[in-house]
Coordinates of C-alpha atoms in Angstrom, one line a residue:
Chain A
M1 CA 165.4 7.3 -13.3
S2 CA 169.1 6.8 -12.9
A3 CA 170.4 5.0 -9.9
A4 CA 170.3 7.1 -6.7
S5 CA 173.5 9.1 -6.4
L6 CA 173.1 11.6 -3.6
S7 CA 174.6 11.1 -0.1
Y8 CA 173.7 12.7 3.2
P9 CA 175.6 12.7 6.5
G10 CA 174.4 9.7 8.6
A11 CA 172.2 8.2 5.9
A12 CA 172.9 4.6 4.9
A13 CA 171.2 2.7 2.1
P14 CA 169.5 -0.6 3.2
E15 CA 171.8 -3.6 3.5
R16 CA 169.2 -6.0 2.2
S17 CA 165.9 -5.7 0.2
R18 CA 163.1 -8.1 -0.4
W19 CA 159.5 -8.3 -1.7
L20 CA 156.4 -9.1 0.4
D21 CA 153.4 -10.5 -1.5
S22 CA 150.3 -8.9 -0.2
F23 CA 147.0 -9.8 -1.8
G24 CA 148.6 -9.9 -5.3
L25 CA 150.7 -6.8 -4.8
R26 CA 154.5 -6.8 -4.4
L27 CA 155.5 -4.5 -1.5
R28 CA 159.1 -3.4 -1.2
V29 CA 160.9 -4.2 2.1
H30 CA 164.3 -2.9 3.1
E31 CA 166.5 -4.1 6.0
W32 CA 169.5 -2.8 8.0
G33 CA 171.5 -4.5 10.8
D34 CA 172.1 -8.1 12.1
P35 CA 169.6 -10.5 10.5
E36 CA 169.6 -12.5 13.8
A37 CA 168.7 -9.6 16.0
T38 CA 165.2 -8.7 17.2
P39 CA 163.3 -7.0 14.4
V40 CA 162.1 -3.4 14.6
V41 CA 159.5 -2.6 11.9
L42 CA 159.3 1.0 10.7
I43 CA 156.0 2.1 8.9
H44 CA 156.0 5.5 7.2
G45 CA 153.2 7.9 6.7
M46 CA 151.1 9.2 3.8
F47 CA 153.3 10.3 0.8
D48 CA 156.5 9.1 2.5
H49 CA 158.4 5.9 1.7
A50 CA 160.8 3.5 3.5
R51 CA 163.9 5.4 2.4
T52 CA 162.9 8.3 4.6
F53 CA 164.2 6.1 7.4
D54 CA 167.8 6.1 5.9
V55 CA 169.1 8.1 8.9
L56 CA 167.0 6.7 11.7
A57 CA 167.3 3.0 10.6
P58 CA 171.2 2.8 10.9
L59 CA 171.0 4.3 14.4
L60 CA 168.6 1.5 15.5
A61 CA 170.5 -1.1 13.5
E62 CA 173.3 -0.9 16.0
H63 CA 171.1 -3.0 18.2
Y64 CA 168.3 -4.4 16.0
R65 CA 167.4 -5.9 12.7
V66 CA 165.5 -2.9 11.2
V67 CA 162.8 -3.6 8.7
A68 CA 161.0 -0.8 6.7
M69 CA 158.3 -1.3 4.1
D70 CA 157.0 0.9 1.3
A71 CA 153.2 1.0 1.9
R72 CA 150.8 0.0 -0.9
G73 CA 151.0 2.7 -3.6
H74 CA 154.1 4.3 -2.1
G75 CA 157.8 4.2 -3.0
D76 CA 158.7 1.1 -5.0
S77 CA 155.6 -1.0 -3.9
D78 CA 152.9 -1.8 -6.4
W79 CA 149.8 0.5 -6.8
A80 CA 146.5 -0.9 -5.7
E81 CA 143.1 -0.3 -7.2
S82 CA 141.8 1.1 -3.9
Y83 CA 143.2 2.0 -0.5
P84 CA 141.0 1.1 2.4
W85 CA 142.7 1.6 5.8
I86 CA 142.2 -2.1 6.9
V87 CA 144.1 -3.6 4.0
D88 CA 147.2 -1.5 4.9
V89 CA 146.7 -2.8 8.5
F90 CA 146.6 -6.4 7.1
A91 CA 149.8 -5.7 5.1
I92 CA 151.6 -4.6 8.3
V93 CA 150.4 -7.9 10.0
Q94 CA 151.8 -9.8 7.0
L95 CA 155.1 -8.0 7.3
L96 CA 155.4 -8.8 11.0
R97 CA 154.7 -12.5 10.3
S98 CA 157.3 -12.5 7.5
N99 CA 160.0 -11.7 10.1
G100 CA 159.6 -15.1 11.6
R101 CA 159.6 -13.9 15.2
P102 CA 157.9 -11.1 17.2
S103 CA 159.0 -7.6 16.4
H104 CA 158.9 -4.1 17.8
L105 CA 156.7 -1.9 15.7
V106 CA 157.2 1.8 15.1
G107 CA 154.8 3.9 12.8
H108 CA 154.5 7.5 11.9
S109 CA 151.3 9.5 11.2
K110 CA 149.0 7.3 9.0
G111 CA 151.5 4.5 9.5
G112 CA 151.4 5.1 13.3
G113 CA 147.6 4.7 13.6
Q114 CA 147.8 1.7 11.3
S115 CA 150.5 0.2 13.4
V116 CA 148.4 0.5 16.6
D117 CA 145.5 -1.2 14.7
A118 CA 147.9 -4.0 13.5
A119 CA 149.1 -4.6 17.1
V120 CA 145.4 -4.8 18.2
R121 CA 144.9 -7.5 15.7
A122 CA 148.2 -9.3 16.0
P123 CA 149.2 -9.0 19.7
D124 CA 151.4 -12.1 19.6
D125 CA 153.5 -10.6 16.8
V126 CA 154.4 -7.3 18.5
L127 CA 156.7 -6.8 21.4
R128 CA 156.5 -3.0 22.0
L129 CA 154.8 -0.3 20.0
V130 CA 155.6 3.3 19.1
D131 CA 153.1 5.7 17.5
I132 CA 154.8 8.9 16.2
D133 CA 152.1 11.5 16.0
G134 CA 149.6 9.2 14.4
F135 CA 146.5 9.8 16.6
G136 CA 144.1 10.7 13.8
P137 CA 142.6 13.9 12.7
P138 CA 140.9 16.4 15.1
P139 CA 137.2 15.8 15.6
E140 CA 136.4 18.3 12.8
G141 CA 138.9 16.6 10.4
F142 CA 142.2 18.0 9.0
R143 CA 141.6 21.4 7.4
P144 CA 145.0 22.4 5.9
D145 CA 143.3 24.8 3.5
G146 CA 141.9 26.8 6.4
D147 CA 138.6 27.3 8.1
G148 CA 135.4 28.4 6.5
V149 CA 134.9 25.3 4.4
P150 CA 131.2 24.4 4.9
Q151 CA 130.6 20.9 6.3
R152 CA 129.4 18.7 3.5
T153 CA 126.8 15.9 4.0
Q154 CA 127.7 12.3 3.6
P155 CA 125.8 11.9 0.3
E156 CA 127.6 15.1 -1.0
I157 CA 131.0 13.7 0.0
L158 CA 130.2 10.4 -1.7
G159 CA 129.0 12.4 -4.7
D160 CA 132.5 14.0 -4.9
F161 CA 134.0 10.5 -4.7
F162 CA 131.7 9.3 -7.5
D163 CA 132.7 12.3 -9.7
W164 CA 136.3 11.6 -9.1
R165 CA 135.9 7.9 -9.8
R166 CA 134.1 8.5 -13.1
H167 CA 137.2 10.2 -14.4
A168 CA 139.9 8.5 -12.3
S169 CA 141.4 6.5 -15.1
D170 CA 142.1 9.4 -17.4
R171 CA 143.2 11.8 -14.7
R172 CA 146.8 13.0 -14.9
G173 CA 149.2 12.0 -12.1
W174 CA 151.1 14.4 -9.9
R175 CA 152.5 17.6 -11.3
T176 CA 156.0 17.2 -12.7
Y177 CA 159.0 19.4 -11.9
P178 CA 161.9 20.2 -14.2
T179 CA 164.6 19.2 -11.7
L180 CA 164.9 17.0 -8.6
D181 CA 165.8 20.2 -6.7
E182 CA 162.4 21.8 -7.6
L183 CA 160.7 18.6 -6.3
A184 CA 162.6 18.8 -3.1
K185 CA 161.7 22.5 -2.7
R186 CA 158.0 21.5 -3.1
R187 CA 158.4 19.0 -0.3
R188 CA 160.0 21.7 1.8
Q189 CA 156.7 23.6 1.9
Q190 CA 155.5 20.7 4.1
N191 CA 158.8 20.3 6.0
P192 CA 160.2 23.9 6.5
R193 CA 162.5 22.7 9.3
L194 CA 164.5 20.3 7.1
S195 CA 167.6 21.2 5.2
L196 CA 167.5 21.2 1.4
E197 CA 170.3 18.6 1.4
W198 CA 168.3 16.1 3.5
L199 CA 165.1 16.8 1.5
R200 CA 167.0 16.2 -1.7
Y201 CA 168.4 12.9 -0.4
F202 CA 165.1 11.3 0.5
T203 CA 163.1 13.0 -2.2
E204 CA 165.3 11.3 -4.8
H205 CA 164.2 7.9 -3.5
G206 CA 160.5 8.9 -3.6
A207 CA 160.7 10.4 -7.1
K208 CA 160.8 9.1 -10.6
E209 CA 161.9 10.8 -13.8
T210 CA 159.3 11.0 -16.7
N211 CA 159.4 12.5 -20.1
D212 CA 158.0 15.7 -18.6
G213 CA 160.4 15.9 -15.6
F214 CA 160.5 14.6 -12.0
T215 CA 157.4 13.6 -10.1
W216 CA 156.4 11.5 -7.0
K217 CA 156.5 7.7 -7.2
S218 CA 153.4 7.4 -5.0
D219 CA 150.0 6.6 -6.5
P220 CA 147.8 9.8 -6.6
H221 CA 144.8 7.5 -5.8
T222 CA 146.1 6.7 -2.3
V223 CA 144.3 9.7 -0.7
R224 CA 140.9 8.7 -2.1
G225 CA 139.9 6.1 0.4
Y226 CA 136.2 6.3 1.5
G227 CA 133.7 5.1 4.1
P228 CA 131.6 6.1 7.0
W229 CA 134.6 6.3 9.3
R230 CA 134.5 8.9 12.2
P231 CA 137.4 10.2 14.4
E232 CA 135.5 9.3 17.6
W233 CA 135.9 5.6 16.7
I234 CA 139.7 5.8 17.1
G235 CA 140.0 5.6 20.9
P236 CA 137.4 2.8 21.4
G237 CA 139.1 0.8 18.5
W238 CA 142.4 0.9 20.5
A239 CA 140.8 -0.3 23.8
P240 CA 141.7 -4.0 23.2
L241 CA 145.4 -3.2 22.7
R242 CA 147.6 -5.5 24.9
V243 CA 151.0 -4.3 23.6
P244 CA 152.8 -1.5 25.5
L245 CA 152.5 1.8 23.6
L246 CA 154.8 4.8 23.5
A247 CA 153.0 7.8 22.1
L248 CA 155.7 10.1 20.7
T249 CA 155.0 13.7 19.6
G250 CA 156.8 16.9 18.7
T251 CA 156.3 20.3 20.2
E252 CA 155.9 22.6 17.2
P253 CA 152.9 23.5 15.1
D254 CA 152.9 21.9 11.7
T255 CA 150.9 21.2 8.5
W256 CA 149.4 18.0 10.0
G257 CA 149.1 18.9 13.6
P258 CA 149.6 18.7 16.4
I259 CA 146.0 17.9 17.2
P260 CA 144.9 19.4 20.5
E261 CA 146.5 17.7 23.5
E262 CA 143.1 17.0 25.1
V263 CA 142.1 15.0 22.0
I264 CA 145.3 12.9 22.1
E265 CA 144.7 12.3 25.8
E266 CA 141.1 11.4 25.3
R267 CA 142.0 8.8 22.6
L268 CA 144.9 7.4 24.6
A269 CA 142.7 7.1 27.7
H270 CA 141.4 3.9 26.1
V271 CA 144.8 2.2 26.1
A272 CA 145.8 0.2 29.1
H273 CA 149.6 0.6 28.9
V274 CA 150.7 3.8 27.4
E275 CA 153.5 6.3 28.0
R276 CA 154.1 9.7 26.5
A277 CA 157.4 11.2 25.1
R278 CA 158.3 14.3 23.2
V279 CA 161.2 15.4 21.0
D280 CA 161.6 19.1 21.6
G281 CA 161.7 21.4 18.6
T282 CA 160.1 19.0 16.2
G283 CA 156.8 19.2 14.4
H284 CA 154.8 16.3 12.9
F285 CA 157.8 14.7 11.2
V286 CA 159.6 14.0 14.5
H287 CA 162.0 11.3 13.1
L288 CA 162.9 13.3 10.0
E289 CA 163.6 16.5 11.9
K290 CA 165.7 15.0 14.8
P291 CA 166.6 11.4 13.9
V292 CA 169.4 11.2 16.5
E293 CA 167.2 12.4 19.4
T294 CA 164.3 10.2 18.1
A295 CA 166.6 7.1 18.0
R296 CA 167.6 7.8 21.6
V297 CA 163.9 7.9 22.7
L298 CA 163.1 4.8 20.8
L299 CA 166.1 2.8 22.2
D300 CA 165.2 4.0 25.6
W301 CA 161.7 2.6 25.2
L302 CA 162.6 -0.6 23.3
G303 CA 165.7 -1.5 25.3
D304 CA 169.1 -2.3 23.7
G305 CA 167.7 -5.4 21.9
R306 CA 169.9 -8.3 22.7
Chain B
M1 CA 122.1 -11.3 -23.8
R2 CA 124.9 -8.9 -24.6
T3 CA 127.7 -8.2 -22.1
R4 CA 130.0 -5.2 -22.3
P5 CA 133.0 -4.2 -20.2
I6 CA 132.7 -0.8 -18.5
R7 CA 135.8 1.1 -17.4
A8 CA 135.5 2.0 -13.7
G9 CA 138.6 3.5 -12.0
R10 CA 141.5 1.5 -13.4
H11 CA 139.6 -1.8 -13.7
H12 CA 136.7 -3.2 -15.8
I13 CA 133.3 -4.3 -14.7
A14 CA 130.9 -6.5 -16.7
L15 CA 127.5 -5.0 -17.5
H16 CA 125.0 -7.5 -18.9
H17 CA 122.1 -6.4 -21.1
L18 CA 119.2 -8.7 -20.1
R19 CA 116.5 -7.0 -22.0
E20 CA 116.7 -4.6 -25.0
A21 CA 113.6 -2.3 -25.2
P22 CA 112.8 1.4 -25.3
G23 CA 111.9 3.0 -22.0
V24 CA 113.4 3.7 -18.6
P25 CA 116.3 1.4 -17.7
L26 CA 116.4 -1.0 -14.7
L27 CA 119.8 -1.9 -13.2
L28 CA 120.1 -5.0 -11.0
L29 CA 122.8 -5.3 -8.3
H30 CA 123.5 -8.8 -6.9
G31 CA 124.4 -9.9 -3.4
L32 CA 127.8 -10.6 -1.8
G33 CA 129.6 -13.5 -3.3
G34 CA 127.1 -13.8 -6.2
S35 CA 126.9 -12.5 -9.7
S36 CA 124.4 -11.4 -12.4
V37 CA 123.6 -15.0 -13.2
D38 CA 122.0 -15.4 -9.7
W39 CA 118.9 -13.4 -10.8
D40 CA 115.9 -15.6 -11.5
V41 CA 113.9 -13.0 -13.3
R42 CA 111.6 -12.4 -16.3
P43 CA 113.3 -9.4 -17.8
E44 CA 110.3 -8.8 -20.1
A45 CA 108.2 -7.9 -17.0
W46 CA 110.0 -4.5 -17.0
P47 CA 108.7 -2.1 -19.7
G48 CA 112.2 -1.0 -20.7
P49 CA 115.8 -2.1 -20.9
V50 CA 117.1 -4.3 -18.1
F51 CA 120.8 -4.5 -17.1
A52 CA 122.7 -6.5 -14.5
M53 CA 126.2 -5.7 -13.4
D54 CA 128.8 -7.9 -11.8
F55 CA 130.5 -6.1 -8.9
P56 CA 134.3 -6.1 -8.9
G57 CA 135.7 -9.4 -7.7
H58 CA 132.5 -11.2 -8.7
G59 CA 131.2 -12.9 -11.9
E60 CA 132.9 -11.7 -15.0
S61 CA 134.2 -8.4 -13.5
A62 CA 137.9 -8.0 -12.7
W63 CA 139.3 -8.6 -9.3
L64 CA 140.7 -5.5 -7.6
A65 CA 144.5 -5.3 -7.5
G66 CA 145.3 -5.5 -3.8
G67 CA 141.8 -6.5 -2.9
G68 CA 140.5 -3.3 -1.3
Y69 CA 136.7 -3.9 -1.5
Y70 CA 134.3 -1.6 0.3
P71 CA 130.7 -0.7 -0.4
E72 CA 131.3 2.9 -1.5
L73 CA 133.8 1.6 -4.1
L74 CA 131.2 -0.8 -5.4
A75 CA 128.7 2.0 -5.4
S76 CA 131.0 4.2 -7.5
D77 CA 131.2 1.3 -10.0
A78 CA 127.4 1.1 -10.0
D79 CA 127.4 4.8 -10.6
V80 CA 129.5 4.4 -13.7
A81 CA 127.2 1.7 -14.9
L82 CA 124.1 3.8 -14.2
A83 CA 125.6 6.8 -16.1
S84 CA 126.4 4.5 -19.0
I85 CA 122.8 3.5 -19.4
G86 CA 121.5 7.0 -19.0
G87 CA 120.0 6.7 -15.4
G88 CA 117.0 4.7 -14.3
F89 CA 115.7 2.5 -11.5
V90 CA 117.9 0.3 -9.4
A91 CA 117.2 -3.0 -7.6
G92 CA 119.7 -4.6 -5.3
A93 CA 119.9 -7.7 -3.1
G94 CA 122.0 -8.0 0.0
V95 CA 125.2 -5.9 -0.3
G96 CA 123.6 -4.8 -3.6
A97 CA 120.7 -3.3 -1.6
W98 CA 123.1 -1.3 0.5
V99 CA 124.9 -0.2 -2.6
A100 CA 121.5 0.7 -4.2
L101 CA 120.7 2.9 -1.2
L102 CA 124.1 4.7 -1.4
L103 CA 123.6 5.2 -5.1
A104 CA 120.0 6.5 -4.8
G105 CA 120.9 8.9 -2.1
T106 CA 124.0 10.2 -3.9
R107 CA 122.5 10.5 -7.4
P108 CA 118.8 11.5 -6.9
D109 CA 118.9 13.1 -10.4
E110 CA 119.9 9.8 -12.1
A111 CA 118.5 7.1 -9.8
A112 CA 114.7 7.4 -10.0
G113 CA 114.2 4.8 -7.3
A114 CA 115.8 2.0 -5.4
L115 CA 114.2 -1.4 -4.6
L116 CA 116.0 -3.1 -1.6
L117 CA 115.9 -6.9 -1.4
P118 CA 117.3 -9.2 1.3
G119 CA 120.3 -11.3 0.3
P120 CA 124.0 -12.0 1.2
G121 CA 125.8 -9.0 2.7
L122 CA 122.7 -7.1 3.7
H123 CA 123.8 -6.7 7.3
G124 CA 127.2 -5.2 7.7
L125 CA 128.1 -3.9 11.2
P126 CA 126.5 -1.0 13.0
T127 CA 129.8 0.1 14.7
P128 CA 133.5 -0.8 14.3
D129 CA 133.8 -4.4 15.4
V130 CA 136.2 -4.0 18.3
D131 CA 135.7 -7.5 19.7
D132 CA 136.5 -9.0 16.3
A133 CA 139.7 -6.9 16.2
A134 CA 140.7 -8.0 19.6
R135 CA 140.3 -11.7 18.6
G136 CA 142.9 -11.1 15.9
S137 CA 142.7 -11.2 12.2
D138 CA 144.2 -14.7 11.6
A139 CA 140.9 -16.1 10.3
A140 CA 140.2 -13.1 8.1
L141 CA 143.7 -13.0 6.7
A142 CA 143.7 -16.8 6.1
S143 CA 140.4 -16.6 4.2
F144 CA 141.5 -13.6 2.2
E145 CA 144.8 -15.1 1.2
G146 CA 143.4 -18.4 0.0
S147 CA 143.3 -19.1 -3.7
R148 CA 143.7 -15.6 -5.1
D149 CA 145.2 -17.2 -8.1
A150 CA 141.9 -18.5 -9.5
P151 CA 141.3 -16.7 -12.8
R152 CA 137.5 -16.5 -12.5
G153 CA 134.9 -16.6 -9.8
T154 CA 134.6 -14.7 -6.6
D155 CA 137.7 -13.0 -5.1
P156 CA 138.0 -14.3 -1.4
M157 CA 138.8 -10.7 -0.4
V158 CA 135.2 -9.6 -1.0
A159 CA 134.6 -11.1 2.4
M160 CA 135.8 -7.6 3.6
L161 CA 132.4 -6.3 2.6
E162 CA 130.7 -8.3 5.4
K163 CA 132.9 -6.3 7.9
D164 CA 132.1 -2.8 6.7
V165 CA 130.4 -0.4 9.1
R166 CA 126.9 0.9 8.5
P167 CA 125.9 3.4 11.1
I168 CA 122.2 4.3 11.3
D169 CA 122.7 8.1 10.7
Y170 CA 124.8 7.2 7.7
A171 CA 122.0 5.1 6.2
T172 CA 119.3 7.6 7.0
A173 CA 121.3 10.5 5.3
F174 CA 121.2 8.5 2.0
A175 CA 117.6 7.3 2.4
A176 CA 116.4 10.9 3.1
R177 CA 118.1 12.3 0.0
A178 CA 117.0 9.5 -2.4
R179 CA 114.0 10.2 -4.6
R180 CA 112.4 7.0 -3.7
V181 CA 113.4 3.8 -1.7
V182 CA 111.2 0.7 -1.5
L183 CA 112.0 -1.9 1.2
T184 CA 110.8 -5.5 0.8
S185 CA 110.2 -7.6 3.8
S186 CA 113.6 -8.6 5.2
P187 CA 114.8 -11.5 7.2
E188 CA 114.3 -11.0 10.9
P189 CA 116.0 -9.4 12.6
A190 CA 116.4 -6.7 10.0
P191 CA 119.8 -5.0 10.2
P192 CA 119.8 -1.8 12.3
W193 CA 120.2 0.5 9.3
W194 CA 117.2 -1.2 7.5
A195 CA 115.0 -0.8 10.5
A196 CA 116.1 2.8 10.9
I197 CA 115.2 4.0 7.3
R198 CA 111.7 2.3 7.4
S199 CA 110.1 5.3 9.0
L200 CA 111.4 7.9 6.5
A201 CA 109.0 9.7 4.2
T202 CA 110.9 8.7 1.1
V203 CA 110.8 5.0 2.0
D204 CA 107.9 2.7 1.2
Q205 CA 107.5 -1.0 2.0
T206 CA 106.1 -3.7 -0.1
A207 CA 104.9 -7.2 0.8
A208 CA 107.2 -8.6 -1.9
A209 CA 104.4 -10.6 -3.5
A210 CA 105.9 -10.6 -7.0
R211 CA 107.9 -13.8 -7.8
D212 CA 111.0 -12.1 -9.1
A213 CA 112.9 -8.8 -8.6
V214 CA 112.1 -7.4 -12.0
S215 CA 108.4 -8.1 -11.7
L216 CA 108.4 -6.6 -8.2
A217 CA 110.3 -3.5 -9.5
A218 CA 107.7 -3.2 -12.3
A219 CA 104.9 -3.5 -9.8
V220 CA 106.2 -0.9 -7.3
F221 CA 107.7 1.6 -9.6
R222 CA 105.1 1.5 -12.4
P223 CA 107.6 3.0 -14.8
A224 CA 105.1 2.8 -17.7
E225 CA 103.2 5.6 -16.0
L226 CA 106.2 7.9 -15.9
P227 CA 106.9 10.3 -18.7
T228 CA 109.5 8.7 -20.9
D229 CA 112.0 11.6 -20.4
A230 CA 111.7 11.4 -16.6
P231 CA 114.9 9.9 -15.1
R232 CA 117.4 10.0 -17.8
G233 CA 120.3 11.6 -15.9

C-alpha cells in the first residue's frame, strides 16, 4: 500500500525501527524516546499491532525508551507456520534481552498474559510488569457468539482443527473491503467507543491494499493454535512470578470481557506482589480508549524512569 | 522406495513408500528427533502397502517457519498423510505413539487401529511445568536458537515437543474414541497417560514379541483377516 498518510491528535510515528530475529522470523520493533533511558516494552493483543501504541508510546517516551513489537503474524512481522503460545512468550524474552538492560514490560490482552509468562521465565530482565486485561478466558471459554453452543469433546475439537489444516493452504485470507474507511468501520464493531478518526489512523498501519481492496495484514492462521490447555492452569502458572505486577482493567462490558471479577481475583491470588488499577469508562481496550489516563496510571506504577 | 512431498498447512512433509502392495495401508510415525530411516523393519511382513512419514522439522520434511512444534500440529500432518493413502493402520514410537493416539481418537473412521511403541518423546508432561518456568527459559532458548541454519537434519526447536502437556483425561478421551489401540510394553515407569489408558476397553496390550514394528503390527492387527474395503476412509 502507499505510505501511511493519516494523522491523529497526539499520535506520533516511531522515531526508530529495527528487526528482531526470532527462530528464523523477522519481527518488527519500533521505538520512541531517549535510547539511553530505561526501556518500557509494549506488547499488543490478538489482531492488533505495534502502531496501535502511537498515542500511548509518546506519552511514556517523555520518561522512557519505549519499545513496541509486532507479534509473530501481526503487523509487519513475518508469518509463522504455527502459533503456539510459548513461542510468542520466547519472542518477548528475546525482545527484552535485545534491549541490553532490564526493562519494564506492559502487555494487553493476549500480550498481557504472555508478558506475565515471559516475566515468570525471565525475572532478571523485567523491572515492573503491567497486564492490561489479559487474564485469560472465563472458565467456560470466550463465547462471543452467544450461549447455547454445545460443549465439544477434545477429539471433536481436534477434528475441527484437522479439517481446517487439511485445507489451510488454499483457504482465502481475510475478507477485503473497498476502502480503508470500510475496514475501520469493521473494526469499530469491536471498538464502539473509539472515534472513526482514531480507528482510521491505526487501522491504516494494520492494513494492506490488495487487488481486491483493503484487508488486515495479520495472518489468518494466528487464531488456530491448539493443545490441551485449560483456563484453570493460568493462576498456578503465575505462582513463581517474582516481578511486581499491576493488573489494569476497564470498567465497561466489552466483546472480550471483562471476565468475572472473582475469576480475576482467583487467578491473581497466586501472584505474590500484585496491585489492581482501573481506568473508568473503558472496556477491554483500556489504552486505546483512554491513552492519556492509561499513561498516567502506568507512569504512577513505573515511576518517572530516570 | 519412493518418497513424495505432501502439502500440509503451508509446508511440505516427506512421505516414504516402504512397500508397494495391494491391501490395507500401514503408516509409521517415528520418535522425537528421529526420522523414517530409524525404522529397522521388514515391510514385507505387512500384507499391504507400508508408508513412513517424516514429521516436520525431522528427516526430509521442512522445518516450520518460526519453529512452533506441538503434537497436535504433528498429528494434523499425519492426518493429511493418512488421508492421502486412503486410511489404514498407524504405528508410532515415542512422540509418534502420542501422535498415533491423537490421530486414532480423532479419526476413528480412517484410522483402523494404532500400535503404540516406546521411544523418544513418549513422556511429555502431565501438567504445565511450573518449576521449569520458574527456573527460566535460558537453557531452552539457547538450545532452540542453536544452529537453525542447518539445511537438513533435525530442527533444534522440536525439543519443544518434550515440554508439551499430556493430561490423563486428555489421553483417555482420545483412547476411548479410537477404534482400537494396542500398547506394547513400555519403559518403566510408564508415562501417566500411558498407564491411564491401559484399562480402557478399546486398549489392548501385547508382549511386543515381534522383532520389528511392522511384524508386530501385522501380528496384532491381522489385517489379512479384515475385509479389503474395511478402513479406507
